[in-house]
Amino acid sequence: MKLSSLYLKLTPPQILASGFAMIILVGTILLKLPISNKTGHPFPFIDALFTATSAMCVTGLSVVDIKTQFSTFGQIIILILVQLGGIGFMTMATWFAIMWRKRISLRDRLVLKESMNHSNIEGIVRLLVRVILFSITIEGTAAVVFAWRWSFEMPLGQAIYFGIFHAVSIFNNAGFDLFGGYQSLNHEVDDIIFNIISMILIILGGIGFIVMSDLIEYRKTRKLSLHSKVVLSASGVLILLGAVVIFVFEYTNSLTLGPLGGGGKTLASFFQSVSLRSAGTSTLDIASLREGTQFFMVVLMFIGAAPGSTGGGIKITTFTILIGAIIAMIRGKDDVILFRHRLPKDNIYKAITITLMALALVVVSTMILSTTQDHQFLMILFETTSAFGTVGLSMGLTPDLTLSGKILIILLMFIGRIGALTLAYALQPKSKKELYRHPEGKIIIG
């Protein structure tokens, strides 16, 4: 069967899931090549698969030290996977089609709509062009700033390379770094320039390209869509709440915020809070945080970033709809109202479905890992949620994972990136229209 005919038979969710899987497989093969590794030893297939999945799903969890394990070629492969996973392989493929003046079919537009979590196909190609331009501009600007900053500490060529790698990794919320030692970017904890630029990158990558497009158009339209209002307001509240909780809980912790001054404490608190949106980059030792802080981080990682962004989780809009539904129920209202707009029932049902599926996935995975891994429960729960939310923060469990643990985390990262509901749509047989409806019944709730 030709690829073109197979492409026509697949549904958009199936194309999205299979496309991600195929690119991960290609990345795995490339990372296993001798040219990709520094050690000279054969790189285990499961570790190559784990790294490729983590890169393509923009997670950042790694069973090996990226700096010491991979050569420059291997690191570039990881960076390409991060870029493809962040903006979407269909986005990149369509961009090349546009460059070659190829016609974008209706099916291509439907797949793009699915991959970018857009509500309809109207204007999807125009949005795609903006996605590419946004990415190039933002990553390029950040790379220049990072290269200038690190040129005082390392040779200029290395500084430029580091600047490009970390700009792409941080903007796409991937969490990979080249400093080694599984320390992430702890040495930059009080660097104002690095922290501010990184937080801007994470926030822009986490709010999504739809919101960024809305913000660019605001000067002309003088209005924002309901989606953008919800994402921006909810993101702001969660970032502020996270920073306050981390600041209060870790203020006297001698292993985290304790040694820092007032400004350093505030900067570090905001950075970790922003990173929890799905970035996976940290300037504090996550394992040294107090258990209360770690558990609070689990909650924020589970919520994740915005739809159509480079992040994972149940998505911040899903969380906001659930909160709106709870408030409406408590007040005895029939409708969920956000910014003077009534939400359709389908949105509420979808939000509940996504949350329950994600919760079940995290709970079951945590139970399995608790049986197969000899580590503390909170460490396992943290790792599981980080993988599902494609966050990439770790308390140190990842390098110690057994074979079964690696396989489970790989599945979690994959499901977390494409979405549990999208995967369910991809796996289900073709639905048939029901010819009848069952009689309505009532059960007692509460």
CSV table of N, CA and C in Angstrom, one decimal, residues 303-393:
chain,number,residue,atom,x,y,z
A,303,ILE,N,-1.4,20.1,35.8
A,303,ILE,CA,-2.2,21.1,35.1
A,303,ILE,C,-1.6,21.5,33.7
A,304,GLY,N,-0.3,21.8,33.8
A,304,GLY,CA,0.5,22.0,32.5
A,304,GLY,C,0.3,23.3,31.9
A,305,ALA,N,0.5,23.3,30.6
A,305,ALA,CA,0.5,24.6,29.8
A,305,ALA,C,-0.8,24.8,29.0
A,306,ALA,N,-0.8,25.6,28.0
A,306,ALA,CA,-2.0,25.9,27.2
A,306,ALA,C,-2.1,25.0,26.0
A,307,PRO,N,-3.3,24.8,25.5
A,307,PRO,CA,-3.5,24.0,24.2
A,307,PRO,C,-2.8,24.7,23.1
A,308,GLY,N,-2.2,23.9,22.1
A,308,GLY,CA,-1.5,24.5,21.0
A,308,GLY,C,-0.2,25.1,21.4
A,309,SER,N,0.3,24.7,22.5
A,309,SER,CA,1.7,25.2,23.0
A,309,SER,C,2.7,24.1,22.9
A,310,THR,N,3.9,24.3,23.4
A,310,THR,CA,4.9,23.3,23.4
A,310,THR,C,4.9,22.5,24.7
A,311,GLY,N,3.9,22.7,25.5
A,311,GLY,CA,3.8,22.0,26.8
A,311,GLY,C,2.7,20.9,26.9
A,312,GLY,N,2.7,20.2,28.0
A,312,GLY,CA,1.8,19.1,28.2
A,312,GLY,C,0.8,19.3,29.3
A,313,GLY,N,0.5,18.2,30.0
A,313,GLY,CA,-0.5,18.3,31.1
A,313,GLY,C,-1.9,18.3,30.6
A,314,ILE,N,-2.9,18.4,31.5
A,314,ILE,CA,-4.3,18.4,31.1
A,314,ILE,C,-4.7,19.7,30.4
A,315,LYS,N,-3.8,20.7,30.5
A,315,LYS,CA,-3.9,22.0,29.9
A,315,LYS,C,-4.7,23.0,30.8
A,316,ILE,N,-4.2,24.2,30.8
A,316,ILE,CA,-4.7,25.2,31.7
A,316,ILE,C,-6.1,25.6,31.5
A,317,THR,N,-6.5,25.5,30.2
A,317,THR,CA,-7.9,25.8,29.9
A,317,THR,C,-8.9,24.7,30.5
A,318,THR,N,-8.4,23.5,30.4
A,318,THR,CA,-9.2,22.4,31.0
A,318,THR,C,-9.4,22.6,32.5
A,319,PHE,N,-8.3,23.0,33.2
A,319,PHE,CA,-8.4,23.2,34.6
A,319,PHE,C,-9.3,24.4,34.9
A,320,THR,N,-9.2,25.5,34.1
A,320,THR,CA,-10.1,26.6,34.3
A,320,THR,C,-11.6,26.3,34.1
A,321,ILE,N,-11.9,25.5,33.1
A,321,ILE,CA,-13.3,25.1,32.9
A,321,ILE,C,-13.8,24.3,34.1
A,322,LEU,N,-13.0,23.4,34.6
A,322,LEU,CA,-13.4,22.6,35.8
A,322,LEU,C,-13.7,23.5,37.0
A,323,ILE,N,-12.8,24.5,37.2
A,323,ILE,CA,-13.0,25.4,38.3
A,323,ILE,C,-14.3,26.2,38.1
A,324,GLY,N,-14.5,26.6,36.8
A,324,GLY,CA,-15.8,27.3,36.5
A,324,GLY,C,-17.0,26.5,36.7
A,325,ALA,N,-16.9,25.2,36.4
A,325,ALA,CA,-18.0,24.3,36.6
A,325,ALA,C,-18.3,24.1,38.0
A,326,ILE,N,-17.3,24.0,38.9
A,326,ILE,CA,-17.5,23.8,40.3
A,326,ILE,C,-18.2,25.1,40.9
A,327,ILE,N,-17.7,26.2,40.5
A,327,ILE,CA,-18.3,27.5,41.0
A,327,ILE,C,-19.7,27.6,40.6
A,328,ALA,N,-20.0,27.2,39.3
A,328,ALA,CA,-21.4,27.3,38.8
A,328,ALA,C,-22.3,26.3,39.6
A,329,MET,N,-21.8,25.1,39.9
A,329,MET,CA,-22.6,24.2,40.6
A,329,MET,C,-22.9,24.6,42.0
A,330,ILE,N,-21.9,25.2,42.7
A,330,ILE,CA,-22.0,25.7,44.1
A,330,ILE,C,-23.0,26.8,44.1
A,331,ARG,N,-23.0,27.7,43.1
A,331,ARG,CA,-23.9,28.8,43.0
A,331,ARG,C,-25.3,28.5,42.5
A,332,GLY,N,-25.5,27.2,42.1
A,332,GLY,CA,-26.8,26.8,41.6
A,332,GLY,C,-27.1,27.3,40.2
A,333,LYS,N,-26.0,27.5,39.4
A,333,LYS,CA,-26.2,28.0,38.0
A,333,LYS,C,-26.2,26.9,37.0
A,334,ASP,N,-26.9,27.0,35.9
A,334,ASP,CA,-26.9,26.0,34.9
A,334,ASP,C,-25.7,26.1,33.9
A,335,ASP,N,-25.2,27.3,33.8
A,335,ASP,CA,-24.1,27.6,32.8
A,335,ASP,C,-22.8,28.0,33.5
A,336,VAL,N,-21.7,27.6,32.8
A,336,VAL,CA,-20.4,28.0,33.2
A,336,VAL,C,-20.1,29.3,32.4
A,337,ILE,N,-19.8,30.4,33.1
A,337,ILE,CA,-19.6,31.7,32.5
A,337,ILE,C,-18.1,32.1,32.8
A,338,LEU,N,-17.4,32.4,31.7
A,338,LEU,CA,-16.0,32.9,31.8
A,338,LEU,C,-16.0,34.2,30.9
A,339,PHE,N,-15.6,35.3,31.5
A,339,PHE,CA,-15.4,36.5,30.8
A,339,PHE,C,-16.7,36.9,30.1
A,340,ARG,N,-17.9,36.7,30.7
A,340,ARG,CA,-19.2,37.0,30.2
A,340,ARG,C,-19.5,36.2,29.0
A,341,HIS,N,-18.9,35.0,28.9
A,341,HIS,CA,-19.3,34.1,27.8
A,341,HIS,C,-19.7,32.7,28.4
A,342,ARG,N,-20.8,32.2,27.9
A,342,ARG,CA,-21.3,30.9,28.3
A,342,ARG,C,-20.6,29.8,27.5
A,343,LEU,N,-20.1,28.8,28.3
A,343,LEU,CA,-19.4,27.7,27.6
A,343,LEU,C,-20.3,26.6,27.2
A,344,PRO,N,-20.2,26.0,26.0
A,344,PRO,CA,-21.0,24.9,25.6
A,344,PRO,C,-20.8,23.7,26.5
A,345,LYS,N,-21.8,22.9,26.6
A,345,LYS,CA,-21.7,21.7,27.4
A,345,LYS,C,-20.6,20.7,26.9
A,346,ASP,N,-20.4,20.7,25.6
A,346,ASP,CA,-19.3,19.8,25.1
A,346,ASP,C,-18.0,20.1,25.7
A,347,ASN,N,-17.7,21.4,25.9
A,347,ASN,CA,-16.4,21.8,26.5
A,347,ASN,C,-16.3,21.3,27.9
A,348,ILE,N,-17.3,21.3,28.6
A,348,ILE,CA,-17.3,20.8,30.0
A,348,ILE,C,-17.1,19.3,30.1
A,349,TYR,N,-17.9,18.6,29.2
A,349,TYR,CA,-17.7,17.1,29.1
A,349,TYR,C,-16.3,16.7,28.7
A,350,LYS,N,-15.8,17.5,27.8
A,350,LYS,CA,-14.4,17.2,27.3
A,350,LYS,C,-13.4,17.4,28.4
A,351,ALA,N,-13.5,18.5,29.1
A,351,ALA,CA,-12.6,18.8,30.2
A,351,ALA,C,-12.7,17.8,31.3
A,352,ILE,N,-13.9,17.3,31.7
A,352,ILE,CA,-14.0,16.3,32.7
A,352,ILE,C,-13.4,15.0,32.2
A,353,THR,N,-13.6,14.6,30.9
A,353,THR,CA,-13.1,13.4,30.3
A,353,THR,C,-11.5,13.4,30.3
A,354,ILE,N,-11.0,14.5,29.9
A,354,ILE,CA,-9.5,14.6,29.8
A,354,ILE,C,-8.9,14.5,31.2
A,355,THR,N,-9.5,15.2,32.2
A,355,THR,CA,-9.0,15.2,33.5
A,355,THR,C,-9.0,13.8,34.2
A,356,LEU,N,-10.2,13.1,34.0
A,356,LEU,CA,-10.3,11.8,34.6
A,356,LEU,C,-9.4,10.8,33.9
A,357,MET,N,-9.2,10.9,32.6
A,357,MET,CA,-8.3,10.0,31.9
A,357,MET,C,-6.9,10.2,32.3
A,358,ALA,N,-6.5,11.5,32.5
A,358,ALA,CA,-5.1,11.8,32.9
A,358,ALA,C,-4.9,11.4,34.3
A,359,LEU,N,-5.9,11.6,35.2
A,359,LEU,CA,-5.7,11.2,36.6
A,359,LEU,C,-5.6,9.7,36.7
A,360,ALA,N,-6.4,9.0,36.0
A,360,ALA,CA,-6.3,7.5,36.0
A,360,ALA,C,-5.0,7.0,35.5
A,361,LEU,N,-4.5,7.7,34.4
A,361,LEU,CA,-3.2,7.3,33.9
A,361,LEU,C,-2.1,7.5,34.9
A,362,VAL,N,-2.1,8.7,35.5
A,362,VAL,CA,-1.0,9.0,36.5
A,362,VAL,C,-1.1,8.0,37.7
A,363,VAL,N,-2.3,7.8,38.2
A,363,VAL,CA,-2.5,6.9,39.4
A,363,VAL,C,-2.0,5.5,39.1
A,364,VAL,N,-2.5,4.9,38.0
A,364,VAL,CA,-2.1,3.6,37.6
A,364,VAL,C,-0.6,3.4,37.4
A,365,SER,N,-0.1,4.4,36.7
A,365,SER,CA,1.4,4.4,36.4
A,365,SER,C,2.2,4.5,37.7
A,366,THR,N,1.7,5.3,38.6
A,366,THR,CA,2.4,5.5,39.9
A,366,THR,C,2.4,4.2,40.7
A,367,MET,N,1.2,3.5,40.7
A,367,MET,CA,1.1,2.3,41.4
A,367,MET,C,2.0,1.2,40.8
A,368,ILE,N,2.1,1.2,39.5
A,368,ILE,CA,3.0,0.2,38.8
A,368,ILE,C,4.5,0.5,39.2
A,369,LEU,N,4.9,1.8,39.0
A,369,LEU,CA,6.3,2.1,39.3
A,369,LEU,C,6.6,1.9,40.8
A,370,SER,N,5.6,2.1,41.7
A,370,SER,CA,5.9,1.9,43.1
A,370,SER,C,6.2,0.4,43.4
A,371,THR,N,5.7,-0.5,42.5
A,371,THR,CA,5.9,-1.9,42.7
A,371,THR,C,7.3,-2.3,42.1
A,372,THR,N,7.6,-1.7,41.0
A,372,THR,CA,8.8,-2.1,40.2
A,372,THR,C,10.1,-1.3,40.6
A,373,GLN,N,9.9,-0.1,41.2
A,373,GLN,CA,11.1,0.8,41.5
A,373,GLN,C,11.2,0.9,43.0
A,374,ASP,N,12.4,0.7,43.5
A,374,ASP,CA,12.7,0.8,44.9
A,374,ASP,C,13.0,2.2,45.4
A,375,HIS,N,12.0,3.1,45.3
A,375,HIS,CA,12.2,4.5,45.7
A,375,HIS,C,11.0,5.0,46.5
A,376,GLN,N,11.1,6.2,47.1
A,376,GLN,CA,10.1,6.8,47.8
A,376,GLN,C,8.9,7.1,46.9
A,377,PHE,N,7.7,7.0,47.6
A,377,PHE,CA,6.4,7.2,46.8
A,377,PHE,C,6.3,8.5,46.2
A,378,LEU,N,6.7,9.6,46.9
A,378,LEU,CA,6.6,11.0,46.4
A,378,LEU,C,7.5,11.1,45.2
A,379,MET,N,8.7,10.5,45.2
A,379,MET,CA,9.7,10.6,44.1
A,379,MET,C,9.1,10.0,42.9
A,380,ILE,N,8.4,8.9,43.1
A,380,ILE,CA,7.8,8.1,41.9
A,380,ILE,C,6.6,9.0,41.4
A,381,LEU,N,5.8,9.5,42.3
A,381,LEU,CA,4.6,10.3,41.8
A,381,LEU,C,5.1,11.5,41.1
A,382,PHE,N,6.2,12.1,41.6
A,382,PHE,CA,6.8,13.3,40.9
A,382,PHE,C,7.2,13.0,39.5
A,383,GLU,N,8.0,11.9,39.4
A,383,GLU,CA,8.5,11.5,38.1
A,383,GLU,C,7.4,11.1,37.1
A,384,THR,N,6.4,10.4,37.6
A,384,THR,CA,5.2,10.1,36.7
A,384,THR,C,4.5,11.3,36.2
A,385,THR,N,4.2,12.2,37.1
A,385,THR,CA,3.5,13.4,36.7
A,385,THR,C,4.4,14.3,35.8
A,386,SER,N,5.7,14.4,36.1
A,386,SER,CA,6.6,15.1,35.2
A,386,SER,C,6.6,14.6,33.8
A,387,ALA,N,6.6,13.2,33.7
A,387,ALA,CA,6.6,12.6,32.4
A,387,ALA,C,5.3,12.8,31.6
A,388,PHE,N,4.2,12.7,32.3
A,388,PHE,CA,2.9,12.9,31.7
A,388,PHE,C,2.7,14.3,31.3
A,389,GLY,N,3.1,15.3,32.1
A,389,GLY,CA,3.0,16.7,31.8
A,389,GLY,C,4.1,17.2,30.9
A,390,THR,N,4.9,16.3,30.4
A,390,THR,CA,6.1,16.6,29.6
A,390,THR,C,6.9,17.8,30.2
A,391,VAL,N,7.0,17.8,31.5
A,391,VAL,CA,7.7,18.9,32.2
A,391,VAL,C,9.2,18.6,32.2
A,392,GLY,N,9.6,17.4,32.7
A,392,GLY,CA,11.0,17.1,32.6
A,392,GLY,C,11.8,17.3,33.9
A,393,LEU,N,11.1,17.9,34.9
A,393,LEU,CA,11.8,18.0,36.2
A,393,LEU,C,11.9,16.7,36.9
